[in-house]
Amino acid sequence: MTSQPTTKTTEKDREGPGDPGAHGSGLQAGLKNRHLSMIAIGGVIGAGLFVGSSSGIATAGPGILLSYALVGTLVVLVMRMLGEMSAANPTSGSFSAHADRALGSWAGFSIGWLYWFFWVVVLAVEATAGAVILEGWIPAVPQWAWALIVMVVLTATNLVSVGSYGEFEFWFAGIKVVAIAAFIVIGGLAVFGVLPGVDSDQAGFGNLTEHGGFLPHGAGAILTGVLLVVFSFMGSEIATLAAGESENPQQAVTKATNSIIWRVAVFYLGSILVVVSLLPWDSKSITEDGSYVAALDSLGIPHAGQIMNFIVLTSVLSCLNSGLYTASRMAFSLGQRGDAPKAFARTTSNGVPRTAILASVAFGFVAVFFNYKFPDSVFLFLVNSSGAVALFVWLVICFSQLRMRRIIQAEAPEKLVVKMWLYPYLTWATAALIVFILGYMLTDTEHDGRTTISLSLLVAAVVLIIAFVKEKVRGGRRPADAAPADRRDEVSAG
């Protein structure tokens, strides 16, 4: 790992795909510590927490807490593995670059493109969700125009500099964090009956057991709940990608990894516990109005729906902002390693991978178009076929860490500043749990789990075939200017 160089470089120097810029990548260390801290905290709070939790509660009752706890534990373990590898070698490609070195170029190519595909589809989903809210406030502007405006504005911020992305994300994530913290405090006071000016006779921990029990639909509902909530955790890994453009990457990754436990515990388990304690899990208002709106309404808080719309819009914009950043940095890393067009690895004088950003947002615009023209065919296919990518990413991280631990120990053991607990046993157990969840999805026909996993596996198979064909054509050799990022760091450091 190298620190940000202080010498100036020319525009020509910056634009080479193999040039050693910030940390040997051509990017610049434009993210401040406060940016990284808020990206790490806010990254784990997706819009899915506010929007999708109601279906989970309706499916599993109060037992949804166990579903969140199970997935939260899985995320903590995966982030620990990723933190171990990324602290030893911070890179914009994160797990894709680690898989490239640990498992082979086919693995880095496949998981990198699948992850890029996931986020560009998310761009369309979130842009549409934000447009719905904005059209409700200002109906004179059509929904498609709002989606276009939102995409253009956030593309512009990403094109200016990584610092502008970090600043926008700092405030977006800050609003999410403050909002959910306030919700937990206010709701907690109401549950204990000490909230001034509020008479909520139905609030209390009795709601956890009084309406059909803690598991009203049986223990099997916990696993069904897992399928409904697992994708709302996607985004926790963004901090490891962003760390490569920070002033102290190793410190940033270590901090993000060590804080994941309390972030999951507070923001997910804490807020959902408040929701299912404030009102009965089978309350119609949870499914009709949304879990958080229903909870606020139960306390008699005026304009609860509009308050939550504002918070959800902020979460949507945050997800869009981070999604565009994440997709572009993954495309940049793929280009740097020769797994994408070389143009993707070129940066501007501000260290911005402009071509990678524009290519990512272009696909996002196409997906938005499909959402409006073919919502039940083409767009539905895109959403379902990218749905299981999160689990694929986590599984690849497990297998990469098993190999990378031995590589790091052999080459630079002093870089193991973050270590996976109970290696390798807990890594294997995590991988087995992920495989089990993927298998269970094949049995789920009620919530489209089987469709999602089948289409996602189909897309993954196509990408794998392309990867193997590409590797065979290349003869297992990389182009001279496409060495893996970690190797380039070592050259730069030397």
XYZ file of C-alpha atoms in Angstrom:
494
model
C 0.000 0.000 0.000
C 1.242 3.493 -0.812
C 0.142 6.876 0.379
C -1.173 9.679 -1.809
C 1.787 11.137 -3.741
C 2.457 14.829 -3.350
C 4.122 15.354 -6.722
C 2.087 16.633 -9.620
C 1.316 14.496 -12.639
C 0.316 15.508 -16.120
C -3.035 14.835 -17.719
C -1.408 12.274 -19.972
C 0.089 10.491 -16.990
C -3.281 10.314 -15.266
C -5.114 8.871 -18.202
C -3.080 5.735 -18.624
C -4.930 2.614 -17.424
C -1.870 1.340 -15.678
C -0.682 4.577 -14.149
C 0.068 4.721 -10.429
C -2.105 7.509 -9.083
C -3.534 7.493 -5.609
C -2.558 4.142 -4.151
C -1.375 3.024 -7.570
C -4.740 3.360 -9.283
C -5.006 6.740 -11.066
C -7.680 7.835 -8.600
C -7.109 10.547 -6.020
C -7.433 10.525 -2.238
C -10.322 12.987 -2.204
C -12.458 11.421 0.518
C -12.035 12.814 4.008
C -12.312 10.806 7.211
C -15.781 12.210 7.932
C -16.904 11.151 4.453
C -15.690 7.594 4.981
C -17.238 7.412 8.438
C -20.661 8.452 7.173
C -20.409 6.267 4.051
C -19.675 3.304 6.333
C -22.555 4.130 8.686
C -25.076 5.096 6.028
C -24.122 2.354 3.599
C -25.747 -0.275 5.750
C -29.037 1.680 5.878
C -30.692 1.094 2.529
C -34.043 2.393 1.344
C -35.167 -1.237 1.551
C -35.167 -0.985 5.342
C -37.880 1.687 5.245
C -39.824 0.310 2.290
C -39.422 -3.474 2.453
C -39.600 -4.227 6.158
C -43.419 -4.255 6.207
C -43.620 -7.392 4.034
C -41.096 -9.118 6.284
C -43.094 -8.276 9.411
C -46.329 -9.479 7.795
C -44.638 -12.758 6.819
C -42.774 -13.643 10.029
C -44.428 -11.502 12.710
C -42.143 -10.422 15.560
C -39.918 -13.341 14.527
C -38.649 -11.088 11.722
C -36.177 -9.927 14.367
C -34.517 -13.340 14.111
C -34.420 -13.021 10.309
C -32.700 -9.646 10.596
C -30.362 -11.015 13.277
C -29.420 -13.990 11.083
C -28.722 -11.868 7.998
C -27.027 -9.232 10.143
C -24.673 -11.864 11.554
C -23.959 -13.055 8.019
C -23.117 -9.495 6.929
C -20.843 -8.968 9.941
C -18.902 -12.145 9.133
C -18.618 -11.357 5.418
C -17.515 -7.793 6.168
C -14.900 -9.148 8.559
C -13.447 -11.288 5.768
C -13.591 -8.410 3.295
C -12.052 -6.102 5.884
C -9.142 -8.496 6.362
C -8.349 -8.495 2.648
C -9.057 -4.802 2.038
C -7.050 -3.561 5.029
C -4.074 -5.509 3.704
C -4.645 -4.187 0.183
C -7.097 -1.279 -0.255
C -8.195 -1.055 -3.881
C -11.078 0.398 -5.857
C -11.922 -3.108 -7.058
C -12.335 -4.426 -3.488
C -13.614 -8.031 -3.497
C -13.383 -8.307 -7.303
C -9.662 -7.488 -7.207
C -9.169 -9.875 -4.268
C -10.999 -12.658 -6.124
C -8.864 -11.951 -9.186
C -5.702 -12.676 -7.271
C -6.976 -15.392 -4.937
C -9.143 -17.458 -7.290
C -8.127 -16.387 -10.783
C -8.971 -13.731 -13.345
C -12.194 -15.564 -14.226
C -13.480 -14.965 -10.689
C -12.553 -11.290 -10.610
C -14.060 -10.767 -14.069
C -17.310 -12.584 -13.266
C -18.084 -11.136 -9.850
C -16.984 -7.668 -10.942
C -19.363 -7.550 -13.904
C -22.218 -9.124 -11.925
C -21.772 -6.515 -9.211
C -21.693 -3.730 -11.807
C -24.873 -5.151 -13.355
C -26.570 -5.211 -9.945
C -25.860 -1.553 -9.243
C -26.827 -0.180 -12.650
C -30.196 -1.919 -12.299
C -30.485 -0.446 -8.802
C -29.967 2.989 -10.367
C -33.184 2.530 -12.347
C -35.120 1.136 -9.390
C -34.106 3.965 -7.075
C -34.542 6.702 -9.696
C -38.097 5.495 -10.285
C -38.822 5.287 -6.548
C -37.566 8.824 -6.037
C -39.553 10.072 -9.046
C -42.787 8.662 -7.564
C -42.289 10.653 -4.358
C -41.287 13.849 -6.176
C -44.234 13.610 -8.570
C -46.537 13.334 -5.562
C -45.168 16.632 -4.273
C -44.973 18.420 -7.648
C -47.376 16.637 -10.044
C -46.819 19.240 -12.775
C -43.526 17.501 -13.582
C -44.084 13.975 -15.004
C -42.542 10.991 -13.295
C -40.108 10.201 -16.121
C -38.808 13.774 -15.997
C -38.133 13.529 -12.260
C -36.223 10.291 -12.819
C -34.170 12.023 -15.511
C -33.493 15.074 -13.325
C -32.369 12.967 -10.363
C -30.042 10.851 -12.509
C -28.510 13.869 -14.255
C -27.869 15.797 -11.031
C -26.172 12.900 -9.262
C -24.178 12.021 -12.375
C -22.907 15.591 -12.420
C -21.780 15.406 -8.782
C -19.897 12.181 -9.452
C -18.223 13.677 -12.513
C -16.886 16.721 -10.646
C -14.684 14.868 -8.154
C -14.745 12.064 -5.636
C -14.899 14.778 -2.974
C -18.243 16.018 -4.307
C -19.610 12.468 -4.165
C -18.340 12.180 -0.592
C -19.906 15.499 0.414
C -23.307 14.650 -1.026
C -23.196 11.194 0.562
C -22.124 12.701 3.893
C -25.332 14.737 4.078
C -27.632 12.097 2.574
C -26.344 9.443 4.963
C -26.383 11.945 7.828
C -30.096 12.575 7.369
C -30.778 8.815 7.310
C -28.746 8.241 10.460
C -30.329 11.128 12.378
C -33.831 10.105 11.279
C -33.536 6.482 12.306
C -31.784 7.373 15.565
C -34.605 9.816 16.396
C -37.164 7.134 15.507
C -35.516 4.643 17.880
C -35.347 7.168 20.733
C -38.917 8.432 20.324
C -40.343 4.959 19.760
C -38.359 3.539 22.683
C -39.703 6.199 25.040
C -43.235 5.389 23.871
C -42.726 1.659 24.404
C -41.660 2.323 27.999
C -44.585 4.709 28.431
C -42.517 7.810 29.187
C -42.945 9.810 25.964
C -44.428 13.196 26.910
C -47.684 14.156 25.217
C -48.322 10.737 23.677
C -50.922 8.254 24.838
C -50.224 5.036 22.988
C -52.201 2.338 24.791
C -51.170 -0.378 22.325
C -47.403 0.173 22.641
C -45.386 -2.261 24.724
C -43.232 -5.362 24.599
C -46.398 -7.416 24.946
C -46.881 -6.969 21.210
C -43.980 -9.369 20.721
C -45.920 -12.334 22.088
C -49.623 -11.500 22.449
C -50.845 -11.755 18.868
C -50.308 -15.388 17.993
C -46.942 -15.626 19.714
C -43.421 -14.547 18.740
C -43.523 -16.894 15.736
C -47.190 -16.798 14.654
C -46.448 -18.539 11.343
C -43.981 -21.060 12.709
C -40.194 -21.271 12.692
C -40.110 -21.725 8.917
C -41.214 -18.116 8.516
C -37.796 -17.032 9.806
C -36.127 -18.363 6.657
C -38.801 -16.823 4.454
C -38.141 -13.569 6.270
C -34.435 -13.946 5.495
C -35.228 -14.003 1.770
C -37.239 -10.797 2.121
C -34.670 -8.812 4.106
C -31.306 -10.091 2.857
C -31.129 -7.694 -0.084
C -31.738 -4.614 2.066
C -28.250 -5.165 3.541
C -26.486 -4.724 0.204
C -24.256 -1.666 0.373
C -22.274 -2.399 3.516
C -19.274 -3.246 1.322
C -19.178 0.202 -0.338
C -16.857 1.556 2.354
C -14.124 -0.872 1.263
C -14.337 0.370 -2.345
C -14.329 4.009 -1.266
C -11.383 3.489 1.091
C -9.054 3.326 -1.908
C -9.718 7.042 -2.468
C -9.257 8.104 1.147
C -6.300 9.667 2.924
C -5.635 6.586 5.045
C -7.174 3.516 3.362
C -6.015 0.935 5.891
C -7.377 2.912 8.823
C -10.672 3.563 7.005
C -11.218 -0.122 6.221
C -10.318 -1.182 9.755
C -12.724 1.333 11.270
C -15.571 0.390 8.924
C -15.049 -3.314 9.602
C -14.937 -2.952 13.369
C -18.068 -0.782 13.485
C -20.310 -3.045 11.395
C -21.601 -4.932 14.452
C -23.106 -1.935 16.226
C -24.363 -0.470 12.958
C -26.400 -3.591 12.194
C -27.534 -3.963 15.806
C -28.707 -0.378 16.207
C -30.126 0.551 12.835
C -31.710 -2.740 11.826
C -32.492 -4.725 14.953
C -33.094 -1.635 17.088
C -35.514 0.077 14.714
C -37.435 -3.101 13.822
C -37.761 -3.962 17.527
C -39.313 -0.532 18.066
C -41.753 -1.046 15.180
C -43.058 -4.449 16.348
C -43.264 -3.172 19.934
C -45.214 -0.017 19.114
C -48.103 -1.818 17.435
C -49.249 -5.400 16.744
C -47.406 -7.096 13.893
C -50.726 -7.991 12.218
C -51.965 -4.407 12.188
C -53.334 -3.575 8.733
C -51.612 -0.197 8.829
C -48.181 -1.886 8.601
C -48.885 -3.337 5.169
C -51.084 -0.468 3.968
C -48.956 2.490 5.084
C -45.539 0.935 5.637
C -44.015 -0.175 8.931
C -42.321 3.098 9.905
C -45.225 5.335 8.853
C -47.635 3.097 10.777
C -45.409 3.260 13.845
C -45.249 7.059 13.736
C -49.005 7.301 13.117
C -49.637 5.132 16.183
C -47.923 7.808 18.262
C -50.145 10.521 16.820
C -47.224 12.291 15.158
C -48.722 14.599 12.509
C -47.703 14.336 8.852
C -45.989 10.997 9.546
C -46.426 9.934 5.924
C -44.748 13.037 4.512
C -41.944 12.818 7.065
C -41.215 9.261 5.996
C -41.488 10.205 2.327
C -38.748 12.757 2.863
C -36.569 10.212 4.677
C -37.192 7.557 2.013
C -36.383 10.091 -0.723
C -33.114 10.897 1.047
C -32.330 7.177 1.250
C -33.156 6.768 -2.427
C -30.867 9.652 -3.401
C -28.141 8.241 -1.161
C -28.502 4.825 -2.787
C -28.438 6.385 -6.263
C -25.368 8.440 -5.419
C -23.498 5.486 -3.962
C -24.744 3.108 -6.646
C -23.344 5.262 -9.430
C -20.073 5.685 -7.562
C -19.792 1.964 -6.818
C -20.661 0.838 -10.361
C -18.174 3.270 -11.891
C -15.336 2.229 -9.554
C -15.968 -1.421 -10.289
C -15.944 -0.661 -14.011
C -12.717 1.308 -13.488
C -11.103 -1.647 -11.719
C -12.220 -4.054 -14.451
C -10.753 -1.761 -17.084
C -7.541 -1.487 -15.095
C -7.171 -5.266 -15.051
C -7.940 -5.670 -18.756
C -11.401 -7.136 -18.092
C -13.239 -4.121 -19.542
C -12.440 -1.511 -22.220
C -9.251 0.393 -21.408
C -11.193 3.665 -21.569
C -12.909 2.690 -18.292
C -9.554 2.951 -16.494
C -8.757 6.478 -17.661
C -9.155 9.326 -15.208
C -9.517 13.078 -15.565
C -7.237 15.653 -13.955
C -9.477 15.381 -10.870
C -8.928 11.627 -10.659
C -12.461 10.861 -11.888
C -13.031 7.791 -14.123
C -15.324 9.743 -16.443
C -15.883 7.055 -19.065
C -16.706 4.456 -16.406
C -19.245 6.827 -14.831
C -20.907 7.714 -18.142
C -21.070 4.073 -19.240
C -22.670 3.072 -15.949
C -25.254 5.839 -15.961
C -26.033 5.171 -19.648
C -27.083 1.619 -18.787
C -29.046 3.075 -15.865
C -30.948 5.358 -18.267
C -31.689 2.391 -20.518
C -33.018 0.457 -17.513
C -35.219 3.436 -16.532
C -36.614 3.446 -20.075
C -37.390 -0.270 -19.814
C -39.130 0.366 -16.486
C -41.540 2.790 -18.136
C -42.015 0.983 -21.466
C -41.745 -2.702 -20.477
C -42.161 -2.864 -16.668
C -43.578 -6.401 -16.574
C -41.187 -7.994 -19.062
C -37.728 -6.562 -19.769
C -37.369 -4.546 -16.571
C -38.766 -7.334 -14.398
C -36.185 -9.662 -15.948
C -33.386 -7.191 -15.117
C -34.512 -6.869 -11.505
C -34.951 -10.604 -10.942
C -31.756 -11.571 -12.761
C -29.694 -9.242 -10.553
C -31.543 -10.104 -7.343
C -29.232 -12.810 -6.009
C -25.970 -11.039 -6.862
C -25.548 -9.952 -3.236
C -25.363 -13.583 -2.144
C -22.981 -14.436 -5.012
C -20.700 -11.581 -3.930
C -20.688 -12.739 -0.319
C -19.926 -16.322 -1.362
C -16.993 -15.210 -3.514
C -15.678 -13.125 -0.613
C -15.681 -16.262 1.564
C -13.675 -18.336 -0.915
C -11.333 -15.453 -1.691
C -10.539 -14.947 1.996
C -9.719 -18.614 2.458
C -6.983 -18.263 -0.143
C -5.899 -14.668 0.500
C -5.153 -15.305 4.176
C -2.423 -17.754 3.145
C -1.080 -15.359 0.492
C -0.884 -12.434 2.929
C 0.691 -14.558 5.650
C 3.356 -15.732 3.202
C 4.138 -12.354 1.618
C 3.350 -9.615 4.155
C 2.023 -10.908 7.506
C 2.360 -7.442 9.037
C -0.571 -6.338 6.837
C -2.995 -8.600 8.727
C -4.259 -5.767 10.907
C -7.824 -7.136 10.654
C -8.313 -10.878 11.061
C -11.316 -13.080 10.442
C -12.431 -14.794 13.623
C -11.870 -18.562 13.998
C -10.290 -18.888 10.550
C -10.955 -21.043 8.562
C -13.882 -22.668 10.384
C -16.129 -19.627 10.598
C -15.411 -18.772 6.966
C -16.533 -22.230 5.861
C -19.620 -22.016 8.100
C -20.545 -18.657 6.552
C -20.134 -20.023 3.036
C -22.326 -23.016 3.944
C -25.052 -20.707 5.289
C -25.021 -18.655 2.082
C -25.300 -21.810 -0.038
C -28.205 -22.945 2.172
C -30.025 -19.629 1.651
C -29.501 -19.880 -2.113
C -30.882 -23.415 -2.044
C -33.861 -22.364 0.072
C -34.658 -19.639 -2.458
C -35.286 -22.373 -5.019
C -38.175 -23.638 -2.864
C -39.768 -20.198 -2.525
C -42.522 -19.693 -5.068
C -44.695 -17.335 -3.008
C -42.203 -14.422 -2.959
C -40.524 -15.055 -6.340
C -37.422 -16.537 -4.715
C -37.237 -19.360 -7.253
C -37.568 -16.946 -10.180
C -34.914 -14.629 -8.764
C -32.322 -17.317 -8.102
C -33.004 -19.092 -11.420
C -32.574 -15.944 -13.513
C -29.597 -14.770 -11.457
C -27.894 -18.138 -11.948
C -28.610 -17.922 -15.673
C -26.959 -14.497 -15.947
C -24.053 -15.662 -13.750
C -23.557 -18.694 -16.004
C -23.425 -16.476 -19.097
C -20.862 -14.168 -17.475
C -18.779 -17.172 -16.354
C -18.756 -18.591 -19.869
C -17.582 -15.237 -21.239
C -14.886 -15.114 -18.532
C -13.537 -18.571 -19.366
C -13.635 -17.924 -23.116
C -11.840 -14.611 -22.619
C -9.215 -16.265 -20.435
C -8.680 -19.055 -22.955
C -8.318 -16.587 -25.839
C -5.885 -14.579 -23.760
C -4.001 -17.752 -22.883
C -4.116 -16.977 -19.151
C -1.928 -13.893 -19.740
C -2.917 -10.327 -19.003
C -2.063 -7.423 -21.260
C 1.219 -5.801 -20.254
C -0.543 -2.748 -18.840
C -3.243 -4.630 -16.943
C -1.494 -6.081 -13.917
C -3.706 -6.724 -10.881
C -4.103 -3.652 -8.700
C -2.408 -5.176 -5.674
C 0.682 -6.013 -7.732
C 0.763 -2.479 -9.105
C 0.654 -1.134 -5.546
C 3.708 -3.212 -4.698
C 5.570 -1.864 -7.737
C 4.559 1.683 -6.860
C 5.580 1.201 -3.245
C 8.954 -0.074 -4.330
